CSV table of C-alpha atoms and ligand atoms in Angstrom, one decimal:
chain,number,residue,atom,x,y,z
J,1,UNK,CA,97.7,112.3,-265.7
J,2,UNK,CA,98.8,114.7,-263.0
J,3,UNK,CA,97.9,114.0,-259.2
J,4,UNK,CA,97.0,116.9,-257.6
J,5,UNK,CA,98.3,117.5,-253.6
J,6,UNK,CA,94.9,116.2,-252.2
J,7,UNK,CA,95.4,113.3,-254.3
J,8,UNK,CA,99.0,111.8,-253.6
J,9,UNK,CA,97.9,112.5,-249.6
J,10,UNK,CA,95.5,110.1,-250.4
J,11,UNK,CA,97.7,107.7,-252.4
J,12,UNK,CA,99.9,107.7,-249.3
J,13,UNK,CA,96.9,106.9,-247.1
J,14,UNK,CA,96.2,104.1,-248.9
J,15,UNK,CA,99.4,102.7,-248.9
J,16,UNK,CA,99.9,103.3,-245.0
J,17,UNK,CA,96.6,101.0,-245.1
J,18,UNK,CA,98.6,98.2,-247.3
J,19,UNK,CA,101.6,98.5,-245.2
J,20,UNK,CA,99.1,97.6,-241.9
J,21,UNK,CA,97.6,95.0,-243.8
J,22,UNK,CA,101.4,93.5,-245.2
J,23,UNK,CA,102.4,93.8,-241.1
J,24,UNK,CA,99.1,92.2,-240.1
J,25,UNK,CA,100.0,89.1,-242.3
J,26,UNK,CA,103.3,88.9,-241.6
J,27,UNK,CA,102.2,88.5,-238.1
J,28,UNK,CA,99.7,86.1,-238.7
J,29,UNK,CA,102.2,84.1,-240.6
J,30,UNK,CA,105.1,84.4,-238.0
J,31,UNK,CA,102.4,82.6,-235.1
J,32,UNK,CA,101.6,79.9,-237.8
J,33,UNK,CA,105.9,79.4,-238.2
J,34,UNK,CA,106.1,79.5,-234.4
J,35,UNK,CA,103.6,77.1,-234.0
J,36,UNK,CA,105.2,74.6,-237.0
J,37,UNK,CA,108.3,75.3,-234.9
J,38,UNK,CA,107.0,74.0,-231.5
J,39,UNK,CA,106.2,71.1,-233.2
J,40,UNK,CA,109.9,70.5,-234.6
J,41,UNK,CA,111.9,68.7,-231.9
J,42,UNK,CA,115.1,70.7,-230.8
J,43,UNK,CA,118.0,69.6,-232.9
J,44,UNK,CA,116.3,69.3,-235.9
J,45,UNK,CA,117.5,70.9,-239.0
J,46,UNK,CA,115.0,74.1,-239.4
J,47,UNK,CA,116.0,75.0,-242.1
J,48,UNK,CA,114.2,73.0,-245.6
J,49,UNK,CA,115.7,74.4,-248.9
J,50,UNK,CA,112.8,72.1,-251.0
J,51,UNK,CA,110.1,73.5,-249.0
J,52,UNK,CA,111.7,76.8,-249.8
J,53,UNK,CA,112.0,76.4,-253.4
J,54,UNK,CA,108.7,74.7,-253.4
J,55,UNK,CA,107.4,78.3,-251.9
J,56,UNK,CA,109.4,80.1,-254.2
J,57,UNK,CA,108.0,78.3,-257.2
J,58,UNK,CA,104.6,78.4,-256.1
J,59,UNK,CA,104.8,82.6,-255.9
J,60,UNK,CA,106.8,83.0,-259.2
J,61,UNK,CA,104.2,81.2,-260.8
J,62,UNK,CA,101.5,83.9,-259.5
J,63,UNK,CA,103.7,86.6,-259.9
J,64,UNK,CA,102.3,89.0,-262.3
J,65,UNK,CA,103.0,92.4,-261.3
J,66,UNK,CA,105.4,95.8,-261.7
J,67,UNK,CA,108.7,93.7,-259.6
J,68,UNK,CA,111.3,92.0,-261.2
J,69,UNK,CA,111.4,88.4,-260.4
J,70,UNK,CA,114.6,88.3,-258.7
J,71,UNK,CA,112.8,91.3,-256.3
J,72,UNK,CA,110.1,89.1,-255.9
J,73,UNK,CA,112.6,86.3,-254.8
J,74,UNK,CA,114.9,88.5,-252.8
J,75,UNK,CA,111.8,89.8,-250.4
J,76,UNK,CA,110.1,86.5,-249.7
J,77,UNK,CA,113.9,85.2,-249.0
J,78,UNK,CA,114.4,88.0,-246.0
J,79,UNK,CA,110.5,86.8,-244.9
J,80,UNK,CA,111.7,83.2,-244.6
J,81,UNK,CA,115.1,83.6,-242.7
J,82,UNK,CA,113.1,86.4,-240.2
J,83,UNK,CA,110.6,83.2,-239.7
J,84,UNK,CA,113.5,80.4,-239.6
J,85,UNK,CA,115.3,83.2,-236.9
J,86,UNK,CA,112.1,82.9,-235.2
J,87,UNK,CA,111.9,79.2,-234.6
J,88,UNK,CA,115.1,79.4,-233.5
J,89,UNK,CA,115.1,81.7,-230.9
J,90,UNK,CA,112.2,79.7,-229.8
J,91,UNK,CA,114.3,76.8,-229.3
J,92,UNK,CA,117.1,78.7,-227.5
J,93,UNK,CA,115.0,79.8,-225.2
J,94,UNK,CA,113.9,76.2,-225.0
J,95,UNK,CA,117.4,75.0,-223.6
J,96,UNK,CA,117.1,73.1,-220.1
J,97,UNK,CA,119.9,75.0,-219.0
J,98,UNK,CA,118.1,78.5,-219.6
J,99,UNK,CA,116.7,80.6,-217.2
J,100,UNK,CA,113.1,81.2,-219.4
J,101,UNK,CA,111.6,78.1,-218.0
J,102,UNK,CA,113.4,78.0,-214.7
J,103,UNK,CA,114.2,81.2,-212.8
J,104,UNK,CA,115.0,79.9,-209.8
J,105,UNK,CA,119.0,79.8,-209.4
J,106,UNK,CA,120.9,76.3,-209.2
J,107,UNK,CA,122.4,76.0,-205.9
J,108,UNK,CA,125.2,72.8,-205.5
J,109,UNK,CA,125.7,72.0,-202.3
J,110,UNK,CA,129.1,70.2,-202.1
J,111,UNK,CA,129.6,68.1,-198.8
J,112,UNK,CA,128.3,71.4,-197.0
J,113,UNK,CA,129.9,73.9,-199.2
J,114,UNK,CA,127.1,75.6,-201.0
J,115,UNK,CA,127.6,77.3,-204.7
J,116,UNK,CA,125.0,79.6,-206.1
J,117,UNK,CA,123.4,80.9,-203.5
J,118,UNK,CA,124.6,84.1,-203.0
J,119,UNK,CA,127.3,83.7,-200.7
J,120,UNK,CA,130.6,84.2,-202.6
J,121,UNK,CA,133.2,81.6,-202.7
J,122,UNK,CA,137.0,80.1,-203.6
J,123,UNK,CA,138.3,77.4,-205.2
J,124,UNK,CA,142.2,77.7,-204.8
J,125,UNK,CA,144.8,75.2,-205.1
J,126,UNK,CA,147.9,74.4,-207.3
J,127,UNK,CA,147.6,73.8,-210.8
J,128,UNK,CA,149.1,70.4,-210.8
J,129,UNK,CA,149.4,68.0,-208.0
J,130,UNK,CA,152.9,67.1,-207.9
J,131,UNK,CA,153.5,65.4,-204.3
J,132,UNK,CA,151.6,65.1,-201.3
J,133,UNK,CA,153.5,67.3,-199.1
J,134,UNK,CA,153.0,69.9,-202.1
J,135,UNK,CA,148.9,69.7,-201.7
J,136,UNK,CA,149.3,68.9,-198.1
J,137,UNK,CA,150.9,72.5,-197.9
J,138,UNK,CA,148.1,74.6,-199.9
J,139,UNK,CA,145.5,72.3,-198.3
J,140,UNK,CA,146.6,73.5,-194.7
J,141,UNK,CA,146.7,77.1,-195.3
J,142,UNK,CA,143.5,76.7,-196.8
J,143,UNK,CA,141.9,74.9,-194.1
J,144,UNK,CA,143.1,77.9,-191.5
J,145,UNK,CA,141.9,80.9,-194.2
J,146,UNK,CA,138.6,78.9,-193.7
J,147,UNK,CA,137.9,77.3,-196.9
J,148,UNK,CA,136.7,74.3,-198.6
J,149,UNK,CA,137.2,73.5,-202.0
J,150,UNK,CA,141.0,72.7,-203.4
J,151,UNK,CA,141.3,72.6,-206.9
J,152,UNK,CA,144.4,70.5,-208.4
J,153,UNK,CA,145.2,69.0,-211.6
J,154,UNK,CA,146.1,65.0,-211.8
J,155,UNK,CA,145.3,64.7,-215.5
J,156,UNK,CA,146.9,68.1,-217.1
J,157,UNK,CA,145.8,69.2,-220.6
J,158,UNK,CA,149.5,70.3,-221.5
J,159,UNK,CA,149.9,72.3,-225.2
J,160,UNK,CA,152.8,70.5,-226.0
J,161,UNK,CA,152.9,66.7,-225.2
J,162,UNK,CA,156.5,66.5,-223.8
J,163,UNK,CA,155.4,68.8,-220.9
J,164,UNK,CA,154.2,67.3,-217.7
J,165,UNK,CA,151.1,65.4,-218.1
J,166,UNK,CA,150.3,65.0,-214.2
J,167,UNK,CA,150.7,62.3,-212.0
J,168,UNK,CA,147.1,60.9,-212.9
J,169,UNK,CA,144.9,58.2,-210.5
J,170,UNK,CA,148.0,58.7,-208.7
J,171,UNK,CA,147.8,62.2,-208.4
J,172,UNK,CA,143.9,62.0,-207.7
J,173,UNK,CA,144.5,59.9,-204.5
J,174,UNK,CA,147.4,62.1,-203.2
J,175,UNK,CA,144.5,64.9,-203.3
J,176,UNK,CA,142.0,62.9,-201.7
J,177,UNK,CA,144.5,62.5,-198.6
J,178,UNK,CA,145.1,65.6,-198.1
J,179,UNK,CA,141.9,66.9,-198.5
J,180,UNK,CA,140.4,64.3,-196.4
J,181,UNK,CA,143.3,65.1,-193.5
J,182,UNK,CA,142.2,68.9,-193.7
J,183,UNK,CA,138.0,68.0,-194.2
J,184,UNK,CA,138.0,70.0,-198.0
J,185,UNK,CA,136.4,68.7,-200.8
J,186,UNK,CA,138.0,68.1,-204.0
J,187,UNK,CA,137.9,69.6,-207.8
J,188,UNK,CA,140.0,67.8,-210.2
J,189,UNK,CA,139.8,67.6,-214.0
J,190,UNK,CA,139.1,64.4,-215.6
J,191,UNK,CA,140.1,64.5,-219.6
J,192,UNK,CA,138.6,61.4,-221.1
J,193,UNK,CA,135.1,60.1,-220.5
J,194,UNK,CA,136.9,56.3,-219.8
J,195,UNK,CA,138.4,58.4,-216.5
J,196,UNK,CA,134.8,59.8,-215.2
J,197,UNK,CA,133.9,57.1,-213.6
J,198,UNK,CA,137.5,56.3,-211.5
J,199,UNK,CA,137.8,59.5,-210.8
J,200,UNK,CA,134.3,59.4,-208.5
J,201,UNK,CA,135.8,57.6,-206.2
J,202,UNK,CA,138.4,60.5,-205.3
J,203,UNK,CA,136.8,64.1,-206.4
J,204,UNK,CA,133.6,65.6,-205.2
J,205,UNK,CA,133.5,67.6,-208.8
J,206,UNK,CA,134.8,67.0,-211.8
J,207,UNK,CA,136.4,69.6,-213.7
J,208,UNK,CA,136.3,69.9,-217.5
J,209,UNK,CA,138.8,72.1,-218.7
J,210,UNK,CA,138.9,75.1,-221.6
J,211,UNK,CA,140.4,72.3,-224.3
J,212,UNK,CA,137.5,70.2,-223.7
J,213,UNK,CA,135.0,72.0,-223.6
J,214,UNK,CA,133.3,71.0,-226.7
J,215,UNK,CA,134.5,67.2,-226.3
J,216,UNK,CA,130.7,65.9,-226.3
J,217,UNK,CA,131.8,62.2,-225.2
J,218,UNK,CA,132.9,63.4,-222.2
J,219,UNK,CA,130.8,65.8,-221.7
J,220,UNK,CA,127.5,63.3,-222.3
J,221,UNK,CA,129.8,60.5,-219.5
J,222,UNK,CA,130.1,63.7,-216.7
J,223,UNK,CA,126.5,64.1,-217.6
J,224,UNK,CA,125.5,60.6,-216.3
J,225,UNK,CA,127.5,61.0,-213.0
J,226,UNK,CA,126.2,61.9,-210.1
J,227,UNK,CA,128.6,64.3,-209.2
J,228,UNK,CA,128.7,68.4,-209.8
J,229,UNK,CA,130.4,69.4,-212.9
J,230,UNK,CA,132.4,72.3,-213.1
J,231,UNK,CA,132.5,73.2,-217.0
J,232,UNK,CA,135.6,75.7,-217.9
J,233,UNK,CA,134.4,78.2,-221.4
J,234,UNK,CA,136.6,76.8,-224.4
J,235,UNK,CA,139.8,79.1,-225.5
J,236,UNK,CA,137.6,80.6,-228.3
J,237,UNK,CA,134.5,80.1,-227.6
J,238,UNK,CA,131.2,81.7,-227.8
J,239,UNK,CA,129.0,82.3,-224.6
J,240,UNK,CA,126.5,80.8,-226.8
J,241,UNK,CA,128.6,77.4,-227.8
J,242,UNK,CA,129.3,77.5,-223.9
J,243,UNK,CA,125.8,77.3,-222.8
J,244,UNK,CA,125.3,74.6,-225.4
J,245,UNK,CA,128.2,72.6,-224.0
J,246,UNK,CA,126.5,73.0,-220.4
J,247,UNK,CA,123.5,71.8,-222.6
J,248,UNK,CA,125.3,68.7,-223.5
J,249,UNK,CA,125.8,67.6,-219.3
J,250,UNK,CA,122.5,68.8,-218.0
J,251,UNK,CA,120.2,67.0,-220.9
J,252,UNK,CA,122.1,63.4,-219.7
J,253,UNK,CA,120.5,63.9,-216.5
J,254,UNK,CA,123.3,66.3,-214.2
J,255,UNK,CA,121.6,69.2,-213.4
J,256,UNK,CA,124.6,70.6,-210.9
J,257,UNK,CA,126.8,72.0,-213.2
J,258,UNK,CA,129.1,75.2,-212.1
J,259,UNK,CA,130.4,77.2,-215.5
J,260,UNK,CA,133.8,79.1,-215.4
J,261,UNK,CA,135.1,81.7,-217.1
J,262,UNK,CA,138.4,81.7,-217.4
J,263,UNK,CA,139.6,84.2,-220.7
J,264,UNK,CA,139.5,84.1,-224.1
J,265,UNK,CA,141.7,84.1,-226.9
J,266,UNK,CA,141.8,87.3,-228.1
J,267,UNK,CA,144.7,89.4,-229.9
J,268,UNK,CA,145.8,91.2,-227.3
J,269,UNK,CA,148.7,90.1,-225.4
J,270,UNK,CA,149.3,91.6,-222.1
J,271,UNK,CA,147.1,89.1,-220.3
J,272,UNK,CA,147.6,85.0,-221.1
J,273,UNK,CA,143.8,85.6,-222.1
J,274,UNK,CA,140.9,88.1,-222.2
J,275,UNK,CA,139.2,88.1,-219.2
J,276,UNK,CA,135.5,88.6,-220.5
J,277,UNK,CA,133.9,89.7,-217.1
J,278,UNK,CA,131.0,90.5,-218.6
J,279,UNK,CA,130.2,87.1,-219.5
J,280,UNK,CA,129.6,86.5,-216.1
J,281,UNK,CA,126.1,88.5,-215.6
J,282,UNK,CA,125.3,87.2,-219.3
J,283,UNK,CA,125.2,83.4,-218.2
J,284,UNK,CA,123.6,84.2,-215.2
J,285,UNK,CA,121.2,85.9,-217.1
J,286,UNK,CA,120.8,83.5,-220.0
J,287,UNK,CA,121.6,80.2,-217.5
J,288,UNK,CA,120.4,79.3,-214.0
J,289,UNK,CA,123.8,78.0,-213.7
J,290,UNK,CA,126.3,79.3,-210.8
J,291,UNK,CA,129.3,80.7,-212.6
J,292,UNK,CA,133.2,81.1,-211.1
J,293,UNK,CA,135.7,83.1,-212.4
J,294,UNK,CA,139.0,81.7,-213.0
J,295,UNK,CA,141.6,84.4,-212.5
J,296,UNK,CA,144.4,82.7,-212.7
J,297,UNK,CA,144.2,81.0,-216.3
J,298,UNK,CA,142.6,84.0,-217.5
J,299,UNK,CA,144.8,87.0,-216.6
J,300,UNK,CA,148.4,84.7,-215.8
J,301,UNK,CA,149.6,87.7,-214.0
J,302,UNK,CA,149.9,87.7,-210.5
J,303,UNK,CA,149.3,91.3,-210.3
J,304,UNK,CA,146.4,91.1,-211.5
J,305,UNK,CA,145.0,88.3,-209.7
J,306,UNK,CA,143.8,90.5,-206.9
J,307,UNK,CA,141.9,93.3,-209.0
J,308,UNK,CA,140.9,90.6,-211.5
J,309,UNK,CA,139.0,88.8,-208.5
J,310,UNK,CA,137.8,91.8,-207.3
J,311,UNK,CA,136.1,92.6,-210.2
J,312,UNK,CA,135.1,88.9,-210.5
J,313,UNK,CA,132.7,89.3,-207.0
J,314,UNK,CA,131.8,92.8,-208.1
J,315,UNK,CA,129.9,91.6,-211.2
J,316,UNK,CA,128.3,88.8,-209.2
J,317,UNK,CA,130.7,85.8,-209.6
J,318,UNK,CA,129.5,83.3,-207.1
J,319,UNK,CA,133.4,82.0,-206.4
J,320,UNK,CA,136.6,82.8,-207.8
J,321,UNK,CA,139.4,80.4,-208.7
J,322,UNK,CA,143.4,80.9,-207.9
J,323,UNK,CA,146.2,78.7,-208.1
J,324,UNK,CA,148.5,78.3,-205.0
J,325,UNK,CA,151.7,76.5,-204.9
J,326,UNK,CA,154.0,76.0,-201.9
J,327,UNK,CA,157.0,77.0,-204.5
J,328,UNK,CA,155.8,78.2,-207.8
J,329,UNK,CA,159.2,78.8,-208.7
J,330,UNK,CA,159.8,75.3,-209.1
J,331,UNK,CA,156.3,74.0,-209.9
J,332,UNK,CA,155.6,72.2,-213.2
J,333,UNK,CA,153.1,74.1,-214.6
J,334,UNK,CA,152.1,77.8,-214.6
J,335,UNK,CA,154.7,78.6,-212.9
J,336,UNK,CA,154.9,82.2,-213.6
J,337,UNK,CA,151.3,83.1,-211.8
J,338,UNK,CA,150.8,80.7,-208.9
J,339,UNK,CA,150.7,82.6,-205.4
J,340,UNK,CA,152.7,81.3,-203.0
J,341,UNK,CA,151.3,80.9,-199.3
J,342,UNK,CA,152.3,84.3,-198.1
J,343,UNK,CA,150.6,85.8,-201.1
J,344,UNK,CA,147.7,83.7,-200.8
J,345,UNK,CA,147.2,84.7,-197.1
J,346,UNK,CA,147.4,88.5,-198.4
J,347,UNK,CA,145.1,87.5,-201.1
J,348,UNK,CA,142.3,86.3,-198.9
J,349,UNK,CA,142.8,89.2,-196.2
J,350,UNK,CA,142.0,91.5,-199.4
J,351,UNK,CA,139.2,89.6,-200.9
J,352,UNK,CA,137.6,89.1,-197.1
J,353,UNK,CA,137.4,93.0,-197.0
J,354,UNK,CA,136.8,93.4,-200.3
J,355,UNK,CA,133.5,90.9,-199.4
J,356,UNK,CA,132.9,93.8,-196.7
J,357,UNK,CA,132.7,96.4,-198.9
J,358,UNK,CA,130.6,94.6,-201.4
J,359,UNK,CA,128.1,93.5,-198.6
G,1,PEP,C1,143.1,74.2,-215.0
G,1,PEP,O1,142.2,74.8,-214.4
G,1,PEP,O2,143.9,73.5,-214.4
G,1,PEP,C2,143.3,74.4,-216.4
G,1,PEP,C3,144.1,73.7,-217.2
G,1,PEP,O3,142.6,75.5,-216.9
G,1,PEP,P1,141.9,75.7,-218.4
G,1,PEP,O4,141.3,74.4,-218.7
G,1,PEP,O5,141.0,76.8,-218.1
G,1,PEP,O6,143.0,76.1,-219.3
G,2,MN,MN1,147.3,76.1,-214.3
């Protein structure tokens, strides 16, 4: 039988009306998998492979036309992980830490010093507290460059174990002195949730470094403090396993969380890590969360600490963190990119006009 032009025209007519109709099912079915998926509680496995085969069963059984089984099989497949893609994102979006449901930005106001809100600011300090006349140094020349928050490591998350682990509860206290003496506040990291709680009494927020950031018991303890949280990204991880790991504090009840990138691993090997700038408008985007830059960590070069930063408050980074040691030549750890006062005074003169330019 031959099909003459009028004909296949309206052959294809009628399957442009089929293909409607398959599109206005498809939709219909993705509300009804939406609204199965708003009844699933987050965390719940989605995904239910005897359902599926159930499903699959069910339409073999039916199946009676022109397609080879496996076709029938291989369609309905790419229909169910489309819909199973669909209750996820629904659940992302879903994420306490996510901007969907809360646009306003999360400002942390710490003893005075406010983060989020727009005005750009610096955490600087040495990497490792190793004596009080050490922090006392940094904390002074801070004080006078007008800032708040010293950074400083007491518990140090060292590669190797036979390099120096920090001076500990020790090391907290020598940083609350000298803070106190020169009215900054105090960022330390804590490694093990047993630590969160003794630490309180000496830092005004708790740091979580890059090697722990997917430790979920400590994670869950800094989330029943009452205390902000700064949360570094992991070595290698995702933004999205980063906003998860946020997810972790935030759903124990600490809402004032600060996330910092600070590089990743990556193959290239000019910088210590990749500085992935553009992460920073992503998890404000995808997060209410303010987010810091750390540029010391992430390019460990000291000539690039400077551009690195700039580019840090260009993109909208709402503080940038440095490490600053009276004598990095002899510190005992990251020694190679730690400013010393000078270049930390010539640091801040830049970034202060830098902050001009920008305004
Ligand atoms: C630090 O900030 O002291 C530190 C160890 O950084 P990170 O966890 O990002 O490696
Ligand atoms: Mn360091």
């Amino acid at each position: 039988m031959s099909v003459t032009k009028a004909g296949i025209k309206e052959l294809r007519h009628k399957i442009d009306d089929i293909n409607l109709q398959l599109l206005e099912l498809l939709n219909e079915r993705a509300e009804i998998v939406k609204e199965i998926g708003r009844n699933k509680k987050a965390g719940v496995n989605r995904f239910d492979p005897v359902r599926e085969r159930e499903s699959l069963d069910m339409l073999l059984k039916h199946h009676n036309g022109p397609f080879e089984s496996s076709t029938i099989v291989h369609i309905f497949k790419e229909i169910f992980k489309a819909s199973l893609e669909l209750q996820e994102d629904d659940h992302r979006k879903a994420l306490l830490v996510s901007r969907k449901d809360h646009p306003e930005d999360t400002v942390i106001n710490i003893n005075g010093t406010v983060i989020g809100s727009g005005v750009q600011n610096f955490i600087m300090g040495p990497c490792a507290v190793e004596s009080y006349e050490q922090v006392k140094a940094v904390a002074k020349a801070m004080k006078d460059q007008g800032l708040t928050l010293i950074r400083g490591g007491a518990f140090k998350p060292r590669t190797s174990p036979y390099d120096f682990q920090g001076l500990g509860l020790e090391g907290l206290k020598i940083l609350r002195k000298a803070a106190d003496e020169e009215g900054l506040s105090v960022v330390s990291e804590i490694l093990s949730p047993e630590d969160v709680e003794k630490a309180l009494d000496y830092v005004d927020v708790i740091q979580i470094g890059a090697r722990n950031m997917q430790n979920f018991e400590l994670l869950k303890a800094a989330g029943r403090v009452n205390k902000p949280v700064l949360l570094k990204r992991g070595l290698s991880a995702t933004i999205e396993e980063f906003i998860h790991a946020a997810e972790y504090i935030y759903s124990e009840g600490n809402k004032a969380i600060i996330l910092c990138e600070r590089g990743i691993r990556t193959y290239e090997k000019a910088t210590r890590n990749t500085l992935d700038i553009s992460a920073v408008p992503i998890l404000k985007k995808e997060t209410h969360l303010p987010v810091v830059v750390d540029v010391t960590h992430s390019t460990g070069r000291k000539d690039l600490l400077l551009p690195a930063a700039k580019a840090a408050l260009a993109i909208g980074a709402d503080a940038v963190m440095a490490e600053v040691h009276p004598d990095p030549a002899v510190a005992l750890s990251d020694s190679a990119q730690q400013m010393n006062i000078g270049e930390f005074n010539e640091f801040m003169e830049k970034m202060i006009e830098f902050k001009g330019r920008l305004a």
